[in-house]
Short mmCIF file of C-alpha atoms in Angstrom, two decimals:
data_model
loop_
_atom_site.label_atom_id
_atom_site.label_comp_id
_atom_site.label_asym_id
_atom_site.label_seq_id
_atom_site.Cartn_x
_atom_site.Cartn_y
_atom_site.Cartn_z
CA MET A 1 0.23 0.12 0.15
CA VAL A 2 1.26 3.52 -0.48
CA LEU A 3 0.10 6.48 1.47
CA ILE A 4 0.24 10.06 -0.11
CA LYS A 5 1.13 12.51 2.21
CA SER A 6 1.78 16.90 1.22
CA LEU A 7 4.89 18.27 2.09
CA LYS A 8 5.21 21.46 4.03
CA GLY A 9 4.42 24.12 3.09
CA LEU A 10 3.81 22.73 -0.56
CA GLU A 11 0.49 21.61 -0.26
CA PHE A 12 -1.01 20.86 -3.66
CA VAL A 13 1.94 21.26 -5.57
CA ALA A 14 4.32 18.32 -4.12
CA TYR A 15 3.65 15.16 -2.87
CA LYS A 16 5.61 12.97 -0.98
CA LEU A 17 5.42 9.33 -1.37
CA ILE A 18 6.03 7.22 1.62
CA LEU A 19 7.51 4.58 -0.37
CA LEU A 20 10.40 1.54 0.83
CA GLU A 21 13.39 1.51 1.97
CA LYS A 22 15.12 -0.16 -0.71
CA SER A 23 12.73 1.26 -3.51
CA SER A 24 14.86 3.19 -6.43
CA VAL A 25 12.00 5.59 -7.11
CA HIS A 26 11.88 9.32 -6.74
CA PRO A 27 9.09 9.65 -3.96
CA VAL A 28 8.37 13.49 -4.41
CA PHE A 29 6.11 14.26 -7.64
CA HIS A 30 5.18 17.51 -8.82
CA VAL A 31 1.07 18.58 -9.82
CA SER A 32 2.10 20.87 -12.42
CA LEU A 33 3.85 17.75 -14.25
CA LEU A 34 0.98 15.34 -13.96
CA LYS A 35 -1.66 14.57 -17.08
CA LYS A 36 -5.07 14.27 -16.76
CA LYS A 37 -6.71 10.85 -17.57
CA VAL A 38 -8.72 10.36 -20.95
CA GLY A 39 -11.22 8.23 -21.25
CA TYR A 40 -12.35 4.59 -18.98
CA ALA A 41 -9.89 1.86 -21.45
CA ALA A 42 -6.73 0.78 -18.62
CA VAL A 43 -3.59 0.22 -20.39
CA VAL A 44 -2.03 -3.28 -19.34
CA SER A 45 1.42 -4.45 -20.08
CA SER A 46 2.20 -7.66 -20.28
CA ALA A 47 6.05 -7.29 -21.20
CA LEU A 48 8.50 -6.12 -18.38
CA LEU A 49 10.19 -3.09 -18.74
CA GLU A 50 14.01 -3.24 -19.06
CA ALA A 51 15.56 -2.31 -16.68
CA ASP A 52 19.63 -1.28 -15.73
CA GLU A 53 21.92 -3.15 -12.85
CA THR A 54 20.67 -0.42 -10.33
CA ARG A 55 17.70 -1.43 -10.91
CA ARG A 56 16.73 1.71 -13.48
CA ILE A 57 14.30 1.76 -16.11
CA ILE A 58 16.28 2.31 -19.46
CA ILE A 59 14.03 4.43 -21.24
CA CYS A 60 15.11 5.12 -25.59
CA HIS A 61 13.90 7.48 -28.53
CA ILE A 62 11.57 5.13 -30.61
CA ALA A 63 10.62 7.54 -33.28
CA ILE A 64 10.02 11.49 -34.10
CA LEU A 65 6.62 11.69 -34.33
CA ASP A 66 7.28 15.29 -35.60
CA ILE A 67 9.88 18.88 -36.00
CA LYS A 68 9.89 22.15 -35.28
CA LEU A 69 12.13 25.08 -34.79
CA MET A 70 12.26 26.36 -31.36
CA LYS A 71 14.43 29.59 -28.60
CA LYS A 72 15.63 28.86 -26.21
CA ASP A 73 18.34 31.80 -24.72
CA ASN A 74 18.53 33.71 -28.23
CA LYS A 75 19.62 30.38 -29.69
CA VAL A 76 17.23 29.12 -32.58
CA MET A 77 16.88 25.42 -32.43
CA LEU A 78 15.94 21.87 -34.00
CA VAL A 79 13.70 19.84 -31.55
CA GLY A 80 11.79 16.51 -32.45
CA LEU A 81 8.70 15.57 -30.65
CA THR A 82 9.93 11.96 -29.12
CA GLN A 83 7.70 8.87 -28.85
CA TRP A 84 9.89 7.16 -25.76
CA SER A 85 9.75 3.22 -25.51
CA ASN A 86 7.36 1.69 -23.22
CA SER A 87 4.83 4.73 -24.28
CA PHE A 88 1.89 5.35 -26.68
CA PRO A 89 2.41 8.68 -28.93
CA GLU A 90 0.17 10.79 -26.53
CA ASP A 91 2.65 10.67 -24.67
CA ALA A 92 5.70 12.01 -26.66
CA THR A 93 7.42 15.05 -25.85
CA TRP A 94 9.84 17.30 -27.47
CA LYS A 95 13.11 16.93 -27.77
CA GLU A 96 16.17 18.54 -28.74
CA LEU A 97 17.40 17.05 -31.32
CA GLU A 98 21.30 17.48 -30.73
CA LYS A 99 20.32 15.35 -27.26
CA ILE A 100 18.85 12.37 -28.98
#
């Protein structure tokens, strides 16, 4: 069972999970980073996620779905809408193509 409690001074902004001491999952998550669940279907994967020797999940890009130019710090860069392994296209994120 996982319990959730709010951090002091950060109510409704960040939450800390109370996990087992041996857990390698980061216990703090920020509400602003959560995505709204759309629909009623539950997605269950029968495949196990690949992990490294420290038990961290290995995630790599599998497809670039779109490309655009973006300005950051007075520099123009090329970013790609990246689909990651073990995720769906609608969960893709924008990533600098130089860093992929």
